[in-house]
Amino acid sequence: MAILPDDIKAAMQGVIPSHVVTCSHDGTPNASAISQVYYVDADHVALSHQFFNKTKRNLEENPRAMAWVISPETFEAWDLELEFVRSETSGPIFDIMEMQIEAIASMVGMKGIFKLRAADVFRVTAVSKAVGERIPLAEIPRAR
Amino acid sequence: MSADPSDTSGLREQIAENQQAIDRLNRDLARKSNEVRIIQQISSEITSTLDLDEVLGIILRAMDHVLAFAHSMILLKDVADNVLRVAATRGYAEQGAGAQVRLGEGVIGVVGERRRMMRIGNIGASMRYLKTVRARMESSGEVGPAEAPAVLPGLTDVQSQLALPLTVKDRLVGVLAVESRTPNAFDELDEVLLRIVGNQAATAIDNARTYQIVEQLGRLKRFFSPQLADLIIRGGADDPLKTHRREVTVVFLDLRGFTAFAETSEPEEVMGVLHEYHGEMGRLILAHEGTLERFTGDGMMIFFNDPLPMPDAAERAVRMAVAMRDRAAELAVRWHRKGYELDLGIGIAKGFATIGAIGFEGRWDYGAIGTVTNLAARLCGEAKPGQILISPRLLPEVENLLEVEEMGLLAVKGLARPVKPLNVLRLRDPA
């Protein structure tokens, strides 16, 4: 369906870290920084799974997520609505992401420690330019 | 006129969209024809020479002039080691040639190891992130302190790299890399362009390298055994023809009475004796892995510990000499029967020599220069039939092997003080 515009690619190189928001079964949201949202094709992105964290746990309970990516050239931001498809531990997408992680890891003495466990592939169900909206502080619901 | 204004704007949008599509198609077309032009230009230049340095220069010039990659380098895979060595660079303050990257290390090393292209535009951000993760893991005791990071060739503060493995029939020849201090400096189009150049570059580099190796092999095989020549080519030993200084054990031998024999005998007889003698001595040189530096009629000079380092060079030299003496004694029985008065004398010395290619274009020899060769030659000249005279400097390494007798003082040209050589009587029986 080609949902992702071409100019979003620059925002998917991890120059400015992206953020991903997931939600647990009981509705508790979690936002987390992620080093890269990888452009797979015009309808799919992949997120690197490196640690067992809340994002990963939430996705097991609830396969929907939102990602926020920013172009380092124009500082344009996009919101992506995502639906988890599958977790890949081999194949071209995994290889490309894993190679990059290994290259960087080897440069900081982290080879074999910092590695890609899986490439989590998502279908992009909606994409919009994130304009941002000020929310008065008092109205933000407090997390319990 | 009361036209609906929304109709016009819809039309305008449509026209603008169409124009964008046309522009995009034009851009694509221009890109395609540009690619074809690049392929033609580079391939005709690259195939115009078999000189490796020229080939590398042409490739990097094309990267700069045709593709506008300002910082580029070519690393070639060492045949023997899992190492990529910088062979040519362009756009750097320092040349960096000779710097190396282990396979699996950094962007270039990983590209070489996996034989897959990599484009990365966030090296700085990724490294900062990983260093933070690392610090957290260190403080929680999950990992030990970091090993020293590898020193990699290229730009400091590099942000973007695009690296392509150069392969010929699945064999890794090297890696072609471009880089930039700007984040996200390279895009998918750059990948396409680099791939085009890379395919041709790999073949051209491989051809030039093969040619270079064949040439070098021919040169080396004149002086060394085929095995050693191969080892040198594959990088397992340094090119011995490059001038270097090394401590060697030098063995000189010649036949006492040969000059008189040569003057009074038929040429066929002389050549027959030499052939037999060279053949037998040559076999023993190979068996002890000595390096034959030269023949001068009946004289031979052999050394040990170059090109291949040998911790037991002195022992090998002495064992070879004793074996030669035994074999020459057997030959001499026959020679004496025919009336030839020929006996072997040997001199051995140890010391530093300057070794490398000596000569001039078209006639190069591999040679050693130093007092040690003079001393070995002098000892050989002094040896009586069947004697092996060794310099005292050799003794500490071989005294457990040998029974020796001390000889009188001997003046040697180039040495301030006379030496007191030792004559090798026999090898001790192994205890």
XYZ file of C-alpha atoms in Angstrom:
575
model
C 0.000 0.000 0.000
C 3.119 2.175 0.246
C 2.225 4.058 3.361
C 5.635 5.482 4.230
C 6.776 8.589 2.283
C 10.235 8.507 0.711
C 11.543 11.415 2.764
C 10.980 9.532 6.003
C 14.046 7.374 5.263
C 16.436 10.039 6.559
C 14.614 9.890 9.896
C 15.186 6.128 10.067
C 18.985 6.086 10.230
C 19.158 6.528 13.970
C 20.918 9.871 13.864
C 18.316 11.225 16.273
C 17.149 8.399 18.521
C 13.551 7.365 17.991
C 10.938 6.595 20.611
C 8.489 3.783 20.815
C 5.366 3.568 22.956
C 3.728 0.299 23.910
C 0.935 -0.614 26.241
C 0.561 -3.520 28.636
C -2.511 -5.740 28.845
C -4.008 -3.636 31.659
C -3.489 -0.415 29.697
C -0.313 0.919 31.318
C 1.681 2.781 28.666
C 5.453 2.664 28.368
C 7.655 4.972 26.335
C 11.206 4.043 25.530
C 14.059 5.402 23.413
C 15.218 3.092 20.684
C 18.397 3.435 18.694
C 16.871 2.834 15.313
C 13.571 2.232 13.585
C 14.720 0.436 10.480
C 12.999 1.068 7.130
C 12.124 -2.350 5.656
C 9.836 -1.284 2.837
C 7.111 1.308 2.277
C 4.770 -0.613 4.605
C 7.085 -2.130 7.193
C 9.655 -1.123 9.745
C 11.802 -3.197 12.081
C 12.786 -2.449 15.659
C 15.943 -3.843 17.155
C 15.393 -6.190 20.071
C 18.545 -6.119 22.173
C 17.348 -6.454 25.735
C 14.431 -8.090 27.470
C 12.635 -4.955 28.568
C 9.184 -3.600 29.140
C 8.699 -2.829 25.436
C 9.254 -6.475 24.634
C 6.960 -7.684 27.435
C 4.206 -5.279 26.438
C 4.351 -6.388 22.814
C 3.768 -9.970 23.892
C 0.585 -8.860 25.637
C -0.480 -6.239 23.134
C 0.931 -6.213 19.583
C 0.276 -2.521 18.884
C 2.837 0.247 19.192
C 3.559 3.807 18.184
C 6.919 5.088 17.046
C 8.167 8.640 16.751
C 10.968 9.355 14.290
C 12.740 12.642 13.540
C 14.634 13.708 10.436
C 18.088 15.013 11.394
C 18.064 17.258 8.329
C 14.724 19.055 8.666
C 13.727 18.078 12.205
C 10.393 16.982 10.808
C 8.825 14.329 12.997
C 6.461 11.524 12.135
C 4.169 9.366 14.217
C 3.877 5.785 13.058
C 1.145 3.446 14.175
C 2.493 -0.068 14.199
C 1.233 -3.592 14.385
C 3.648 -6.359 15.338
C 4.060 -8.952 12.569
C 6.937 -11.250 13.468
C 10.292 -11.516 15.153
C 13.185 -12.436 12.848
C 16.466 -13.932 13.988
C 17.913 -14.476 10.533
C 17.418 -13.241 6.999
C 18.355 -10.015 5.209
C 16.653 -7.574 7.615
C 18.190 -9.191 10.663
C 21.607 -9.387 8.953
C 21.724 -5.715 8.030
C 20.677 -4.567 11.512
C 22.929 -7.051 13.236
C 25.983 -6.068 11.159
C 25.606 -2.440 12.140
C 25.272 -3.279 15.806
C 28.273 -5.569 15.674
C 30.396 -2.952 13.895
C 29.643 -0.326 16.531
C 29.980 -2.825 19.388
C 33.430 -3.829 18.154
C 34.468 -0.177 18.266
C 33.673 0.199 21.970
C 34.912 -3.217 23.094
C 31.381 -4.656 23.362
C 31.517 -7.307 20.668
C 29.548 -10.352 21.755
C 28.051 -8.429 24.698
C 25.962 -5.902 22.861
C 24.185 -7.780 20.135
C 20.944 -8.025 18.264
C 18.607 -10.703 19.618
C 15.957 -10.206 16.989
C 14.596 -7.819 14.399
C 10.937 -7.208 15.276
C 9.023 -6.469 12.105
C 5.914 -4.247 12.248
C 3.355 -3.276 9.677
C 2.785 0.467 9.530
C -0.967 1.029 9.749
C -0.883 4.834 9.804
C 1.676 7.583 9.469
C 1.260 11.284 10.193
C 3.478 14.314 10.559
C 3.692 14.839 14.268
C 2.792 18.429 14.945
C 2.820 18.236 18.696
C 0.327 19.721 21.050
C 0.943 21.359 24.370
C -0.719 19.584 27.214
C -1.033 21.547 30.448
C 1.067 19.790 33.062
C -1.802 19.278 35.497
C -3.752 17.266 32.977
C -1.142 14.577 32.474
C -2.454 11.500 34.247
C -0.023 10.308 36.861
C 1.381 6.898 36.376
C 0.839 4.665 39.346
C -17.900 34.431 -12.437
C -18.959 32.299 -9.626
C -16.756 29.222 -10.021
C -16.309 27.076 -6.971
C -12.836 28.033 -5.626
C -12.265 24.538 -4.191
C -12.419 23.109 -7.742
C -9.519 25.296 -8.857
C -7.406 24.423 -5.880
C -8.068 20.742 -6.477
C -6.932 21.163 -10.045
C -3.857 23.086 -8.949
C -2.948 20.341 -6.520
C -3.368 17.790 -9.274
C -1.102 19.761 -11.606
C 1.497 20.171 -8.877
C 1.397 16.449 -8.136
C 1.769 15.615 -11.812
C 4.699 17.994 -12.075
C 6.316 16.319 -9.071
C 5.877 12.929 -10.702
C 7.416 14.213 -13.935
C 10.332 15.703 -12.010
C 10.840 12.431 -10.221
C 10.879 10.500 -13.496
C 13.323 12.989 -15.002
C 15.564 12.655 -11.980
C 15.430 8.877 -12.244
C 16.242 9.026 -15.935
C 19.139 11.424 -15.378
C 20.409 9.141 -12.656
C 20.219 6.082 -14.866
C 22.091 7.723 -17.727
C 24.620 9.030 -15.235
C 25.148 5.483 -13.956
C 25.773 4.215 -17.463
C 28.259 7.012 -18.077
C 30.068 6.204 -14.851
C 30.277 2.529 -15.719
C 31.755 3.288 -19.128
C 34.219 5.851 -17.896
C 35.528 3.840 -14.979
C 35.699 0.487 -16.716
C 37.747 1.822 -19.617
C 40.206 3.483 -17.235
C 40.503 0.609 -14.821
C 41.301 -1.995 -17.439
C 44.008 0.161 -19.024
C 46.737 -0.990 -16.635
C 47.959 -3.976 -14.641
C 49.888 -1.869 -12.164
C 48.189 -2.315 -8.785
C 48.993 1.154 -7.454
C 47.713 2.734 -10.648
C 44.501 0.699 -10.498
C 43.897 1.786 -6.903
C 44.623 5.404 -7.807
C 42.180 5.326 -10.719
C 39.423 3.885 -8.552
C 39.809 6.470 -5.805
C 40.091 9.329 -8.289
C 36.824 8.176 -9.839
C 35.229 8.049 -6.386
C 36.187 11.672 -5.897
C 35.688 13.217 -9.359
C 32.809 11.162 -10.712
C 30.903 10.225 -7.580
C 31.924 13.113 -5.306
C 33.000 10.932 -2.383
C 35.681 13.102 -0.810
C 37.146 10.566 1.637
C 37.730 7.094 0.319
C 40.059 4.187 0.912
C 40.781 0.732 -0.362
C 41.921 -1.990 1.969
C 43.264 -5.245 0.622
C 42.951 -8.550 2.377
C 46.221 -10.076 3.375
C 46.442 -13.508 1.774
C 47.757 -15.174 4.894
C 46.201 -13.229 7.780
C 42.653 -12.241 8.585
C 43.651 -8.653 8.186
C 42.659 -5.864 5.820
C 45.513 -3.517 5.050
C 45.047 0.043 3.807
C 46.454 0.048 0.268
C 45.316 3.456 -0.985
C 43.491 6.498 0.376
C 42.180 9.758 -1.007
C 41.051 12.851 0.843
C 43.027 12.379 4.056
C 45.731 14.566 5.532
C 47.850 11.493 6.151
C 48.254 8.671 3.679
C 47.590 5.928 6.218
C 48.883 3.203 3.933
C 49.834 0.104 5.873
C 47.310 0.682 8.668
C 45.286 -2.433 9.211
C 41.886 -3.646 10.323
C 41.168 -7.114 11.649
C 38.210 -8.879 10.066
C 35.177 -8.303 12.269
C 36.490 -5.023 13.664
C 34.582 -1.801 12.995
C 32.412 -1.115 9.970
C 35.116 -2.059 7.454
C 36.169 -5.189 9.329
C 32.590 -6.429 9.698
C 31.906 -5.748 6.004
C 34.992 -7.796 5.136
C 34.002 -10.620 7.454
C 30.372 -10.823 6.323
C 31.062 -9.897 2.718
C 28.043 -7.625 2.737
C 27.788 -3.957 2.084
C 27.032 -1.682 5.026
C 25.706 1.865 5.094
C 25.634 3.588 8.421
C 24.910 7.233 9.152
C 24.812 7.450 12.924
C 28.203 6.254 14.103
C 28.617 9.090 16.592
C 25.175 8.673 18.155
C 25.494 4.878 18.245
C 28.867 5.000 19.890
C 27.698 7.458 22.530
C 24.717 5.220 23.215
C 26.820 2.093 23.477
C 29.362 3.752 25.714
C 26.531 4.682 28.077
C 25.169 1.135 28.034
C 28.681 -0.134 28.612
C 29.232 2.172 31.596
C 25.922 1.021 33.098
C 26.806 -2.630 32.631
C 30.259 -2.068 34.094
C 28.922 -0.368 37.198
C 26.396 -3.149 37.748
C 29.156 -5.718 37.309
C 27.568 -7.375 34.283
C 30.729 -6.931 32.244
C 34.361 -6.326 33.069
C 36.251 -3.176 32.155
C 36.376 -2.429 28.422
C 39.213 -3.744 26.354
C 41.072 -1.014 24.527
C 39.069 -0.065 21.444
C 40.684 -0.871 18.117
C 42.495 1.960 16.400
C 40.864 2.157 12.995
C 42.105 4.047 9.973
C 40.034 6.927 8.633
C 38.486 10.163 9.803
C 38.347 11.047 13.448
C 34.761 11.847 14.467
C 33.450 9.878 11.504
C 29.639 9.880 11.350
C 28.800 8.086 8.118
C 30.418 5.177 6.381
C 29.547 3.202 3.305
C 31.673 0.117 2.869
C 31.551 -2.492 0.154
C 33.263 -5.866 0.122
C 35.353 -6.410 -2.993
C 34.914 -10.013 -4.006
C 35.876 -12.111 -6.981
C 33.986 -15.392 -7.216
C 33.098 -15.297 -3.504
C 36.711 -14.647 -2.531
C 37.298 -11.481 -0.533
C 39.863 -9.263 -2.223
C 39.396 -6.225 -0.025
C 37.020 -3.492 1.088
C 36.211 -0.196 -0.584
C 35.018 2.418 1.907
C 33.861 6.011 1.758
C 33.175 8.113 4.816
C 32.086 11.498 6.034
C 31.899 13.621 9.164
C 28.305 14.495 8.231
C 25.597 12.217 9.670
C 23.454 10.404 7.100
C 25.873 11.428 4.351
C 25.077 8.473 2.095
C 21.801 7.185 0.721
C 20.509 4.260 -1.311
C 21.669 5.827 -4.571
C 25.219 5.966 -3.222
C 24.946 2.267 -2.458
C 24.008 1.605 -6.071
C 26.872 3.704 -7.428
C 29.449 2.193 -5.097
C 28.332 -1.275 -6.062
C 28.823 -0.486 -9.760
C 32.360 0.727 -9.195
C 33.066 -2.013 -6.681
C 32.334 -4.887 -9.022
C 34.774 -3.607 -11.588
C 37.293 -2.533 -9.001
C 37.397 -6.008 -7.461
C 38.207 -7.673 -10.762
C 40.776 -5.052 -11.755
C 42.496 -5.238 -8.366
C 42.525 -9.010 -8.441
C 44.042 -9.085 -11.928
C 46.709 -6.559 -11.010
C 47.503 -8.472 -7.854
C 47.758 -11.785 -9.655
C 50.093 -10.219 -12.182
C 52.200 -8.770 -9.382
C 52.365 -12.129 -7.629
C 53.391 -14.014 -10.773
C 56.166 -11.493 -11.377
C 57.368 -11.625 -7.809
C 57.192 -15.404 -7.706
C 59.371 -15.647 -10.807
C 61.918 -13.382 -9.175
C 61.905 -15.233 -5.867
C 62.138 -18.703 -7.371
C 65.537 -17.825 -8.755
C 66.892 -17.675 -5.249
C 64.682 -19.754 -3.000
C 63.008 -23.101 -2.922
C 59.522 -23.105 -4.457
C 58.004 -23.667 -1.001
C 59.789 -20.668 0.431
C 58.881 -18.516 -2.570
C 55.235 -19.452 -2.047
C 55.453 -18.693 1.657
C 56.892 -15.263 0.930
C 54.145 -14.524 -1.593
C 51.430 -15.601 0.810
C 52.841 -13.238 3.391
C 54.132 -15.932 5.753
C 57.638 -14.510 5.452
C 58.875 -11.022 4.717
C 60.105 -10.328 1.223
C 63.805 -11.133 1.680
C 64.710 -8.968 -1.277
C 63.850 -5.880 0.740
C 67.022 -4.713 2.423
C 67.174 -5.687 6.083
C 69.688 -6.446 8.799
C 69.700 -9.736 10.583
C 71.958 -11.993 12.572
C 72.808 -14.982 10.415
C 74.974 -18.060 10.552
C 77.021 -18.216 7.361
C 78.576 -21.398 5.954
C 81.279 -21.242 3.281
C 82.590 -24.337 1.555
C 84.890 -25.085 -1.307
C 87.054 -27.829 -2.658
C 90.747 -27.825 -1.896
C 92.691 -28.513 -5.097
C 89.860 -27.499 -7.401
C 91.717 -24.714 -9.254
C 94.606 -27.045 -10.109
C 92.153 -29.803 -11.058
C 90.185 -27.442 -13.340
C 93.329 -26.286 -15.100
C 94.614 -29.763 -15.827
C 91.380 -31.612 -16.622
C 89.021 -31.828 -19.563
C 86.007 -29.513 -19.335
C 83.642 -32.525 -19.281
C 85.459 -33.923 -16.250
C 85.329 -30.564 -14.469
C 81.644 -30.111 -15.141
C 80.936 -33.730 -14.196
C 82.607 -33.298 -10.784
C 80.883 -29.976 -10.173
C 77.519 -31.398 -11.114
C 77.890 -34.321 -8.728
C 79.255 -32.122 -5.931
C 76.585 -29.397 -6.336
C 73.837 -32.003 -6.503
C 74.918 -33.721 -3.278
C 75.599 -30.510 -1.371
C 72.368 -28.963 -2.677
C 70.371 -31.896 -1.330
C 71.904 -31.393 2.130
C 71.234 -27.625 1.999
C 67.561 -28.298 1.294
C 67.411 -30.969 3.997
C 68.708 -28.502 6.591
C 66.616 -25.633 5.182
C 69.602 -23.435 4.501
C 69.489 -20.517 2.090
C 71.941 -20.833 -0.776
C 73.242 -17.356 -1.426
C 75.593 -18.143 -4.290
C 77.767 -20.568 -6.197
C 81.217 -19.533 -7.334
C 82.541 -22.534 -9.213
C 83.380 -24.972 -6.430
C 82.528 -22.475 -3.687
C 79.133 -22.177 -2.050
C 77.791 -19.759 0.501
C 74.781 -20.768 2.578
C 73.197 -18.973 5.443
C 70.647 -19.715 8.134
C 68.068 -17.539 9.920
C 67.076 -15.663 6.775
C 64.573 -15.358 5.165
C 63.004 -17.786 7.650
C 63.863 -17.117 11.287
C 65.404 -20.197 12.886
C 66.112 -20.361 16.593
C 68.518 -23.267 15.949
C 70.393 -21.668 13.048
C 73.852 -22.452 14.462
C 72.968 -26.081 15.144
C 71.531 -26.543 11.654
C 74.624 -24.979 10.104
C 76.975 -27.275 12.008
C 74.912 -30.422 11.383
C 74.753 -29.582 7.698
C 78.500 -29.005 7.590
C 79.233 -32.350 9.246
C 76.857 -34.132 6.848
C 78.553 -32.386 3.931
C 81.974 -33.404 5.147
C 80.847 -37.058 5.459
C 79.286 -37.060 2.001
C 82.278 -35.266 0.435
C 84.594 -37.876 1.992
C 82.620 -40.610 0.196
C 82.784 -38.671 -3.072
C 86.502 -38.057 -2.533
C 87.211 -41.798 -2.402
C 86.018 -42.064 -5.973
C 87.665 -38.798 -7.013
C 91.020 -39.905 -5.592
C 90.669 -43.200 -7.434
C 90.373 -41.211 -10.670
C 93.376 -39.161 -9.653
C 91.515 -35.998 -8.706
C 93.026 -34.419 -5.583
C 89.861 -32.798 -4.229
C 88.859 -32.349 -0.583
C 86.215 -30.256 1.133
C 86.939 -27.400 3.535
C 84.271 -25.503 5.459
C 84.129 -22.271 7.476
C 81.223 -21.148 9.649
C 80.672 -17.786 11.339
C 77.820 -15.975 13.010
C 77.038 -12.271 13.043
C 74.944 -9.453 11.660
C 74.721 -8.920 7.938
C 72.847 -6.559 5.644
C 70.706 -8.686 3.397
C 68.667 -7.885 0.329
C 68.652 -7.446 -3.407
C 72.042 -6.477 -4.775
C 72.690 -5.565 -8.358
C 71.059 -3.506 -11.056
C 67.927 -3.570 -13.205
C 67.848 -6.807 -15.125
C 70.410 -8.583 -12.947
C 69.460 -8.718 -9.317
C 70.958 -11.081 -6.787
C 70.008 -11.882 -3.265
C 73.038 -11.273 -1.112
C 74.416 -10.744 2.358
C 77.030 -8.160 3.174
C 78.963 -7.942 6.393
C 82.072 -8.971 8.243
C 80.403 -12.273 9.047
C 80.596 -13.373 5.402
C 84.262 -12.337 5.200
C 84.993 -14.273 8.356
C 83.229 -17.413 7.140
C 85.085 -17.183 3.808
C 88.408 -16.668 5.604
C 87.790 -19.663 7.878
C 86.864 -21.756 4.856
C 90.064 -20.683 3.087
C 92.071 -21.594 6.159
C 90.489 -25.030 6.636
C 92.647 -28.029 5.746
C 91.064 -30.910 3.802
C 88.166 -32.265 5.866
C 88.266 -29.479 8.447
C 85.254 -27.453 9.582
C 86.453 -24.246 11.197
C 83.915 -22.335 13.252
C 84.196 -18.898 14.811
C 84.265 -18.882 18.634
C 81.035 -16.876 18.702
C 79.174 -19.950 17.498
C 80.434 -22.197 20.273
C 77.991 -21.412 23.129
C 75.093 -22.597 21.001
C 76.654 -25.815 19.774
C 79.218 -26.905 22.346
C 76.937 -29.627 23.725
C 76.676 -31.131 20.268
C 80.289 -31.130 19.271
C 83.767 -32.197 20.071
C 86.094 -29.424 18.949
C 89.784 -28.559 19.048
C 91.208 -25.075 19.358
C 93.248 -23.709 16.514
C 95.843 -20.942 16.355
C 95.053 -17.222 16.102
C 93.866 -16.029 12.711
C 93.912 -12.424 11.409
C 90.818 -11.479 9.430
C 90.445 -8.445 7.191
C 87.870 -6.080 8.674
C 88.259 -7.397 12.222
C 90.387 -5.431 14.684
C 91.452 -8.497 16.608
C 92.452 -11.925 15.362
C 90.035 -14.781 16.011
C 90.774 -18.145 17.501
C 88.797 -20.642 15.418
C 87.752 -24.120 16.489
C 87.869 -27.219 14.363
C 84.854 -29.513 14.544
C 86.099 -33.034 15.194
C 82.778 -34.845 15.414
C 79.216 -34.681 16.634
C 78.753 -36.034 20.117
C 76.640 -39.146 20.295
C 73.204 -38.199 21.563
C 73.220 -39.019 25.291
